[in-house]
Amino acid sequence: MAKSTGARCATARLRTIALIGIDGSGKTTQAYRLAETLTAAGYPATYHRNAGGRRWLGRAAHRLGRPDAQGLVGLDGMLVLESVLRWLAIAMALLGGLLTGRVAVMDRYAACQYASLRAQGGRRWERLVRAGYQLFPRPQVTFLLAVDPAEAYRRIERRGTDHESLGYLTAADLAYRTLPEYPTFVVIDASRRAEDVAREIQGHLAGWLAAGDGPAGRGPVRSKARMPGGASGLVPAQAWP
């Protein structure tokens, strides 16, 4: 099994990486950092923030005198809008990667929408949403940044740009862990310093880059890819395509 997996990787090219997890887990920080790291290592990458518009809807609700997005458009309306907006964002990001040949570093992906539906009591919409999102290929590597919901809540409150209830964060954390895709995720302990989290992510990807082809059409890299910070290592089984 390991031999055939490695053979597939040797002929594959890294195209899409997704970072997922609850709000406050550090997805945006790590996605930005990863796009810069890959580009510096010779694998041009672009950061894509595939937001579902909850923050924007919440701000619009406040301006209109409503407590939150749900108070503005109702639960079902919010879930539908969020699903559509995230679908459009992902589609544009994938199209951009296809046209430019750059690695797409996704800050949120389809799994985030499935988890959001479950956490907000909209599981009845999940089958329909999954049908719409089936158009998108599964990323070659999906990193789940895992952090205790209480710590995520403290981080969100410290940044002061938005707000999430501890109850929602707890429900979202459980939702990610119960998704059928969960066994395919590379779970990263995101409670540590950002530098340590980035080093572990880079270590997983260094093995992939050492075996794959470069985005500019180079042949297979024969030596281990060296990424900033000296990270290197083999990619775990669940990270191979």
PDB file of C-alpha atoms in Angstrom:
ATOM      1  CA  MET A   1       0.000   0.000   0.000  1.00  0.00           C
ATOM      2  CA  ALA A   2       2.705   2.494   0.978  1.00  0.00           C
ATOM      3  CA  LYS A   3       4.611   1.757  -2.243  1.00  0.00           C
ATOM      4  CA  SER A   4       1.645   2.482  -4.512  1.00  0.00           C
ATOM      5  CA  THR A   5       0.802   5.621  -2.539  1.00  0.00           C
ATOM      6  CA  GLY A   6       4.312   6.922  -3.005  1.00  0.00           C
ATOM      7  CA  ALA A   7       4.159   6.154  -6.711  1.00  0.00           C
ATOM      8  CA  ARG A   8       1.018   8.243  -7.080  1.00  0.00           C
ATOM      9  CA  CYS A   9       2.659  11.150  -5.299  1.00  0.00           C
ATOM     10  CA  ALA A  10       5.720  10.937  -7.520  1.00  0.00           C
ATOM     11  CA  THR A  11       3.592  11.726 -10.567  1.00  0.00           C
ATOM     12  CA  ALA A  12       1.235  14.185  -8.871  1.00  0.00           C
ATOM     13  CA  ARG A  13       1.641  17.904  -8.442  1.00  0.00           C
ATOM     14  CA  LEU A  14       0.613  19.785  -5.372  1.00  0.00           C
ATOM     15  CA  ARG A  15      -2.290  21.975  -6.435  1.00  0.00           C
ATOM     16  CA  THR A  16      -4.590  22.598  -3.470  1.00  0.00           C
ATOM     17  CA  ILE A  17      -4.026  22.716   0.284  1.00  0.00           C
ATOM     18  CA  ALA A  18      -6.871  23.458   2.696  1.00  0.00           C
ATOM     19  CA  LEU A  19      -6.662  24.704   6.267  1.00  0.00           C
ATOM     20  CA  ILE A  20      -9.844  24.184   8.235  1.00  0.00           C
ATOM     21  CA  GLY A  21     -10.983  24.405  11.843  1.00  0.00           C
ATOM     22  CA  ILE A  22     -13.129  26.431  14.202  1.00  0.00           C
ATOM     23  CA  ASP A  23     -12.903  30.211  14.362  1.00  0.00           C
ATOM     24  CA  GLY A  24      -9.925  31.219  16.458  1.00  0.00           C
ATOM     25  CA  SER A  25      -7.843  28.189  15.493  1.00  0.00           C
ATOM     26  CA  GLY A  26      -5.379  30.274  13.473  1.00  0.00           C
ATOM     27  CA  LYS A  27      -6.410  29.259   9.949  1.00  0.00           C
ATOM     28  CA  THR A  28      -5.853  32.670   8.395  1.00  0.00           C
ATOM     29  CA  THR A  29      -2.475  33.197  10.042  1.00  0.00           C
ATOM     30  CA  GLN A  30      -1.223  29.786   8.953  1.00  0.00           C
ATOM     31  CA  ALA A  31      -2.665  30.008   5.442  1.00  0.00           C
ATOM     32  CA  TYR A  32      -0.941  33.348   4.811  1.00  0.00           C
ATOM     33  CA  ARG A  33       2.311  32.012   6.221  1.00  0.00           C
ATOM     34  CA  LEU A  34       2.098  28.811   4.179  1.00  0.00           C
ATOM     35  CA  ALA A  35       1.466  30.642   0.897  1.00  0.00           C
ATOM     36  CA  GLU A  36       4.541  32.787   1.542  1.00  0.00           C
ATOM     37  CA  THR A  37       6.635  29.760   2.534  1.00  0.00           C
ATOM     38  CA  LEU A  38       5.699  27.745  -0.547  1.00  0.00           C
ATOM     39  CA  THR A  39       6.412  30.696  -2.836  1.00  0.00           C
ATOM     40  CA  ALA A  40       9.811  31.241  -1.214  1.00  0.00           C
ATOM     41  CA  ALA A  41      10.580  27.530  -1.697  1.00  0.00           C
ATOM     42  CA  GLY A  42       9.937  27.792  -5.444  1.00  0.00           C
ATOM     43  CA  TYR A  43       6.306  26.661  -5.495  1.00  0.00           C
ATOM     44  CA  PRO A  44       4.312  29.837  -6.262  1.00  0.00           C
ATOM     45  CA  ALA A  45       1.188  29.828  -4.122  1.00  0.00           C
ATOM     46  CA  THR A  46      -1.803  32.088  -3.611  1.00  0.00           C
ATOM     47  CA  TYR A  47      -3.794  32.567  -0.416  1.00  0.00           C
ATOM     48  CA  HIS A  48      -7.586  32.323  -0.780  1.00  0.00           C
ATOM     49  CA  ARG A  49      -9.994  33.261   1.996  1.00  0.00           C
ATOM     50  CA  ASN A  50     -13.131  31.247   1.311  1.00  0.00           C
ATOM     51  CA  ALA A  51     -15.420  32.982   3.771  1.00  0.00           C
ATOM     52  CA  GLY A  52     -19.126  32.271   3.952  1.00  0.00           C
ATOM     53  CA  GLY A  53     -20.089  35.856   4.717  1.00  0.00           C
ATOM     54  CA  ARG A  54     -21.244  35.330   8.309  1.00  0.00           C
ATOM     55  CA  ARG A  55     -19.164  38.238   9.570  1.00  0.00           C
ATOM     56  CA  TRP A  56     -20.398  40.516   6.788  1.00  0.00           C
ATOM     57  CA  LEU A  57     -24.003  39.473   7.381  1.00  0.00           C
ATOM     58  CA  GLY A  58     -23.580  40.071  11.098  1.00  0.00           C
ATOM     59  CA  ARG A  59     -22.313  43.595  10.527  1.00  0.00           C
ATOM     60  CA  ALA A  60     -25.146  44.300   8.120  1.00  0.00           C
ATOM     61  CA  ALA A  61     -27.612  43.044  10.722  1.00  0.00           C
ATOM     62  CA  HIS A  62     -26.195  45.389  13.366  1.00  0.00           C
ATOM     63  CA  ARG A  63     -26.485  48.375  11.038  1.00  0.00           C
ATOM     64  CA  LEU A  64     -30.123  47.473  10.457  1.00  0.00           C
ATOM     65  CA  GLY A  65     -30.834  47.117  14.157  1.00  0.00           C
ATOM     66  CA  ARG A  66     -30.876  43.309  14.258  1.00  0.00           C
ATOM     67  CA  PRO A  67     -28.863  41.305  16.797  1.00  0.00           C
ATOM     68  CA  ASP A  68     -27.123  39.022  14.270  1.00  0.00           C
ATOM     69  CA  ALA A  69     -27.327  37.498  10.789  1.00  0.00           C
ATOM     70  CA  GLN A  70     -29.905  34.970  11.881  1.00  0.00           C
ATOM     71  CA  GLY A  71     -32.085  37.778  13.188  1.00  0.00           C
ATOM     72  CA  LEU A  72     -31.799  39.470   9.806  1.00  0.00           C
ATOM     73  CA  VAL A  73     -32.553  36.652   7.358  1.00  0.00           C
ATOM     74  CA  GLY A  74     -33.556  33.726   9.594  1.00  0.00           C
ATOM     75  CA  LEU A  75     -31.626  30.526  10.223  1.00  0.00           C
ATOM     76  CA  ASP A  76     -32.430  28.886   6.913  1.00  0.00           C
ATOM     77  CA  GLY A  77     -31.743  32.085   4.985  1.00  0.00           C
ATOM     78  CA  MET A  78     -28.384  32.505   6.705  1.00  0.00           C
ATOM     79  CA  LEU A  79     -27.340  28.903   6.021  1.00  0.00           C
ATOM     80  CA  VAL A  80     -28.337  29.126   2.359  1.00  0.00           C
ATOM     81  CA  LEU A  81     -26.536  32.434   1.852  1.00  0.00           C
ATOM     82  CA  GLU A  82     -23.442  31.159   3.636  1.00  0.00           C
ATOM     83  CA  SER A  83     -23.391  27.990   1.525  1.00  0.00           C
ATOM     84  CA  VAL A  84     -23.779  29.910  -1.734  1.00  0.00           C
ATOM     85  CA  LEU A  85     -21.181  32.565  -0.892  1.00  0.00           C
ATOM     86  CA  ARG A  86     -18.599  29.984   0.173  1.00  0.00           C
ATOM     87  CA  TRP A  87     -19.310  27.920  -2.963  1.00  0.00           C
ATOM     88  CA  LEU A  88     -18.637  30.949  -5.127  1.00  0.00           C
ATOM     89  CA  ALA A  89     -15.445  31.795  -3.238  1.00  0.00           C
ATOM     90  CA  ILE A  90     -14.079  28.254  -3.588  1.00  0.00           C
ATOM     91  CA  ALA A  91     -15.016  28.104  -7.269  1.00  0.00           C
ATOM     92  CA  MET A  92     -13.185  31.357  -7.984  1.00  0.00           C
ATOM     93  CA  ALA A  93     -10.130  30.198  -6.037  1.00  0.00           C
ATOM     94  CA  LEU A  94      -9.952  26.887  -7.912  1.00  0.00           C
ATOM     95  CA  LEU A  95     -10.415  28.622 -11.251  1.00  0.00           C
ATOM     96  CA  GLY A  96      -7.623  31.035 -10.395  1.00  0.00           C
ATOM     97  CA  GLY A  97      -5.290  28.173  -9.526  1.00  0.00           C
ATOM     98  CA  LEU A  98      -6.161  26.372 -12.748  1.00  0.00           C
ATOM     99  CA  LEU A  99      -5.452  29.443 -14.874  1.00  0.00           C
ATOM    100  CA  THR A 100      -2.239  30.491 -13.136  1.00  0.00           C
ATOM    101  CA  GLY A 101      -0.778  27.107 -12.192  1.00  0.00           C
ATOM    102  CA  ARG A 102      -0.138  28.380  -8.671  1.00  0.00           C
ATOM    103  CA  VAL A 103      -0.752  26.269  -5.581  1.00  0.00           C
ATOM    104  CA  ALA A 104      -4.076  27.304  -4.018  1.00  0.00           C
ATOM    105  CA  VAL A 105      -3.797  27.653  -0.250  1.00  0.00           C
ATOM    106  CA  MET A 106      -7.373  27.565   0.967  1.00  0.00           C
ATOM    107  CA  ASP A 107      -8.352  29.313   4.188  1.00  0.00           C
ATOM    108  CA  ARG A 108     -11.532  27.209   4.684  1.00  0.00           C
ATOM    109  CA  TYR A 109     -12.956  24.677   2.246  1.00  0.00           C
ATOM    110  CA  ALA A 110     -16.057  22.549   1.721  1.00  0.00           C
ATOM    111  CA  ALA A 111     -15.656  20.723   5.038  1.00  0.00           C
ATOM    112  CA  CYS A 112     -16.030  24.062   6.825  1.00  0.00           C
ATOM    113  CA  GLN A 113     -19.501  24.473   5.359  1.00  0.00           C
ATOM    114  CA  TYR A 114     -20.556  20.971   6.340  1.00  0.00           C
ATOM    115  CA  ALA A 115     -19.345  21.613   9.896  1.00  0.00           C
ATOM    116  CA  SER A 116     -21.068  24.997   9.979  1.00  0.00           C
ATOM    117  CA  LEU A 117     -24.368  23.429   8.973  1.00  0.00           C
ATOM    118  CA  ARG A 118     -24.104  20.822  11.700  1.00  0.00           C
ATOM    119  CA  ALA A 119     -23.031  23.318  14.368  1.00  0.00           C
ATOM    120  CA  GLN A 120     -25.927  25.677  13.587  1.00  0.00           C
ATOM    121  CA  GLY A 121     -28.642  23.045  13.496  1.00  0.00           C
ATOM    122  CA  GLY A 122     -28.931  22.994   9.724  1.00  0.00           C
ATOM    123  CA  ARG A 123     -28.048  19.387   9.114  1.00  0.00           C
ATOM    124  CA  ARG A 124     -31.180  18.953   7.005  1.00  0.00           C
ATOM    125  CA  TRP A 125     -29.445  21.099   4.389  1.00  0.00           C
ATOM    126  CA  GLU A 126     -26.257  19.051   4.384  1.00  0.00           C
ATOM    127  CA  ARG A 127     -27.194  16.549   1.679  1.00  0.00           C
ATOM    128  CA  LEU A 128     -28.208  19.335  -0.712  1.00  0.00           C
ATOM    129  CA  VAL A 129     -25.098  21.378   0.034  1.00  0.00           C
ATOM    130  CA  ARG A 130     -22.856  18.353  -0.418  1.00  0.00           C
ATOM    131  CA  ALA A 131     -24.440  17.736  -3.812  1.00  0.00           C
ATOM    132  CA  GLY A 132     -23.513  21.260  -4.870  1.00  0.00           C
ATOM    133  CA  TYR A 133     -19.997  21.059  -3.455  1.00  0.00           C
ATOM    134  CA  GLN A 134     -19.249  17.699  -5.113  1.00  0.00           C
ATOM    135  CA  LEU A 135     -18.034  19.668  -8.098  1.00  0.00           C
ATOM    136  CA  PHE A 136     -14.907  20.619  -6.134  1.00  0.00           C
ATOM    137  CA  PRO A 137     -11.930  18.240  -5.992  1.00  0.00           C
ATOM    138  CA  ARG A 138     -10.705  17.135  -2.608  1.00  0.00           C
ATOM    139  CA  PRO A 139      -7.509  18.993  -1.660  1.00  0.00           C
ATOM    140  CA  GLN A 140      -4.390  16.855  -1.740  1.00  0.00           C
ATOM    141  CA  VAL A 141      -3.778  17.875   1.866  1.00  0.00           C
ATOM    142  CA  THR A 142      -6.345  19.131   4.367  1.00  0.00           C
ATOM    143  CA  PHE A 143      -5.012  20.383   7.690  1.00  0.00           C
ATOM    144  CA  LEU A 144      -7.473  20.520  10.574  1.00  0.00           C
ATOM    145  CA  LEU A 145      -6.187  23.043  13.104  1.00  0.00           C
ATOM    146  CA  ALA A 146      -7.429  21.697  16.421  1.00  0.00           C
ATOM    147  CA  VAL A 147      -7.737  23.965  19.444  1.00  0.00           C
ATOM    148  CA  ASP A 148      -9.822  23.868  22.604  1.00  0.00           C
ATOM    149  CA  PRO A 149     -13.025  25.901  22.057  1.00  0.00           C
ATOM    150  CA  ALA A 150     -12.364  27.886  25.249  1.00  0.00           C
ATOM    151  CA  GLU A 151      -8.947  28.956  23.942  1.00  0.00           C
ATOM    152  CA  ALA A 152     -10.459  29.783  20.544  1.00  0.00           C
ATOM    153  CA  TYR A 153     -13.071  31.939  22.320  1.00  0.00           C
ATOM    154  CA  ARG A 154     -10.331  33.839  24.188  1.00  0.00           C
ATOM    155  CA  ARG A 155      -8.442  34.465  20.950  1.00  0.00           C
ATOM    156  CA  ILE A 156     -11.533  35.822  19.211  1.00  0.00           C
ATOM    157  CA  GLU A 157     -12.311  38.141  22.112  1.00  0.00           C
ATOM    158  CA  ARG A 158      -8.714  39.415  22.143  1.00  0.00           C
ATOM    159  CA  ARG A 159      -8.743  40.338  18.459  1.00  0.00           C
ATOM    160  CA  GLY A 160     -11.989  42.233  18.989  1.00  0.00           C
ATOM    161  CA  THR A 161     -13.160  42.245  15.378  1.00  0.00           C
ATOM    162  CA  ASP A 162     -16.013  39.771  15.742  1.00  0.00           C
ATOM    163  CA  HIS A 163     -17.670  37.504  18.273  1.00  0.00           C
ATOM    164  CA  GLU A 164     -18.591  33.841  18.542  1.00  0.00           C
ATOM    165  CA  SER A 165     -20.307  32.168  21.472  1.00  0.00           C
ATOM    166  CA  LEU A 166     -18.499  29.413  23.327  1.00  0.00           C
ATOM    167  CA  GLY A 167     -21.502  27.191  22.686  1.00  0.00           C
ATOM    168  CA  TYR A 168     -21.188  27.600  18.926  1.00  0.00           C
ATOM    169  CA  LEU A 169     -17.428  26.998  18.983  1.00  0.00           C
ATOM    170  CA  THR A 170     -17.937  23.824  21.006  1.00  0.00           C
ATOM    171  CA  ALA A 171     -20.594  22.598  18.574  1.00  0.00           C
ATOM    172  CA  ALA A 172     -18.367  23.418  15.598  1.00  0.00           C
ATOM    173  CA  ASP A 173     -15.428  21.558  17.136  1.00  0.00           C
ATOM    174  CA  LEU A 174     -17.600  18.464  17.541  1.00  0.00           C
ATOM    175  CA  ALA A 175     -18.967  18.873  14.019  1.00  0.00           C
ATOM    176  CA  TYR A 176     -15.510  18.739  12.459  1.00  0.00           C
ATOM    177  CA  ARG A 177     -14.641  15.609  14.398  1.00  0.00           C
ATOM    178  CA  THR A 178     -17.799  13.797  13.328  1.00  0.00           C
ATOM    179  CA  LEU A 179     -17.582  14.556   9.599  1.00  0.00           C
ATOM    180  CA  PRO A 180     -17.125  11.463   7.425  1.00  0.00           C
ATOM    181  CA  GLU A 181     -14.039  13.168   5.942  1.00  0.00           C
ATOM    182  CA  TYR A 182     -12.356  13.442   9.352  1.00  0.00           C
ATOM    183  CA  PRO A 183     -10.065  10.384   8.886  1.00  0.00           C
ATOM    184  CA  THR A 184      -8.536  12.059   5.815  1.00  0.00           C
ATOM    185  CA  PHE A 185      -7.561  15.235   7.708  1.00  0.00           C
ATOM    186  CA  VAL A 186      -4.060  15.899   9.001  1.00  0.00           C
ATOM    187  CA  VAL A 187      -4.850  17.057  12.533  1.00  0.00           C
ATOM    188  CA  ILE A 188      -2.511  19.750  13.856  1.00  0.00           C
ATOM    189  CA  ASP A 189      -2.392  20.883  17.487  1.00  0.00           C
ATOM    190  CA  ALA A 190      -3.065  24.603  17.011  1.00  0.00           C
ATOM    191  CA  SER A 191      -2.903  25.494  20.711  1.00  0.00           C
ATOM    192  CA  ARG A 192       0.855  26.052  20.405  1.00  0.00           C
ATOM    193  CA  ARG A 193       2.812  29.061  19.210  1.00  0.00           C
ATOM    194  CA  ALA A 194       2.131  30.021  15.599  1.00  0.00           C
ATOM    195  CA  GLU A 195       5.767  29.293  14.730  1.00  0.00           C
ATOM    196  CA  ASP A 196       5.511  25.740  16.039  1.00  0.00           C
ATOM    197  CA  VAL A 197       2.259  25.122  14.176  1.00  0.00           C
ATOM    198  CA  ALA A 198       3.779  26.452  10.937  1.00  0.00           C
ATOM    199  CA  ARG A 199       6.836  24.245  11.383  1.00  0.00           C
ATOM    200  CA  GLU A 200       4.696  21.118  11.687  1.00  0.00           C
ATOM    201  CA  ILE A 201       2.626  22.035   8.632  1.00  0.00           C
ATOM    202  CA  GLN A 202       5.777  22.642   6.611  1.00  0.00           C
ATOM    203  CA  GLY A 203       7.195  19.338   7.784  1.00  0.00           C
ATOM    204  CA  HIS A 204       4.223  17.457   6.376  1.00  0.00           C
ATOM    205  CA  LEU A 205       4.422  19.252   3.053  1.00  0.00           C
ATOM    206  CA  ALA A 206       8.193  18.936   2.644  1.00  0.00           C
ATOM    207  CA  GLY A 207       7.809  15.228   1.967  1.00  0.00           C
ATOM    208  CA  TRP A 208       5.203  15.920  -0.692  1.00  0.00           C
ATOM    209  CA  LEU A 209       7.310  18.552  -2.420  1.00  0.00           C
ATOM    210  CA  ALA A 210      10.360  16.290  -2.375  1.00  0.00           C
ATOM    211  CA  ALA A 211       8.439  13.663  -4.354  1.00  0.00           C
ATOM    212  CA  GLY A 212       6.293  15.846  -6.620  1.00  0.00           C
ATOM    213  CA  ASP A 213       6.789  18.018  -9.658  1.00  0.00           C
ATOM    214  CA  GLY A 214       7.302  21.739  -9.493  1.00  0.00           C
ATOM    215  CA  PRO A 215       4.584  24.101 -10.751  1.00  0.00           C
ATOM    216  CA  ALA A 216       6.741  25.370 -13.578  1.00  0.00           C
ATOM    217  CA  GLY A 217       7.040  21.926 -15.147  1.00  0.00           C
ATOM    218  CA  ARG A 218      10.287  20.843 -13.481  1.00  0.00           C
ATOM    219  CA  GLY A 219      11.086  17.167 -13.216  1.00  0.00           C
ATOM    220  CA  PRO A 220      10.746  15.316  -9.906  1.00  0.00           C
ATOM    221  CA  VAL A 221      12.839  16.809  -7.134  1.00  0.00           C
ATOM    222  CA  ARG A 222      15.514  14.276  -6.306  1.00  0.00           C
ATOM    223  CA  SER A 223      16.541  15.576  -2.929  1.00  0.00           C
ATOM    224  CA  LYS A 224      14.399  16.526   0.015  1.00  0.00           C
ATOM    225  CA  ALA A 225      12.721  19.883  -0.393  1.00  0.00           C
ATOM    226  CA  ARG A 226      14.118  22.461   1.973  1.00  0.00           C
ATOM    227  CA  MET A 227      11.598  24.886   3.294  1.00  0.00           C
ATOM    228  CA  PRO A 228      12.250  27.995   5.386  1.00  0.00           C
ATOM    229  CA  GLY A 229      12.925  27.033   8.964  1.00  0.00           C
ATOM    230  CA  GLY A 230      14.508  23.725   7.972  1.00  0.00           C
ATOM    231  CA  ALA A 231      11.256  21.764   8.097  1.00  0.00           C
ATOM    232  CA  SER A 232      11.319  18.404   6.368  1.00  0.00           C
ATOM    233  CA  GLY A 233       9.788  14.980   6.710  1.00  0.00           C
ATOM    234  CA  LEU A 234       7.492  12.409   5.197  1.00  0.00           C
ATOM    235  CA  VAL A 235       3.844  13.080   4.581  1.00  0.00           C
ATOM    236  CA  PRO A 236       1.499  10.833   6.631  1.00  0.00           C
ATOM    237  CA  ALA A 237      -0.695   8.408   4.743  1.00  0.00           C
ATOM    238  CA  GLN A 238      -3.823  10.561   5.018  1.00  0.00           C
ATOM    239  CA  ALA A 239      -2.075  13.475   3.296  1.00  0.00           C
ATOM    240  CA  TRP A 240      -1.292  11.675   0.043  1.00  0.00           C
ATOM    241  CA  PRO A 241      -3.651  12.195  -2.918  1.00  0.00           C
TER     242      PRO A 241
END
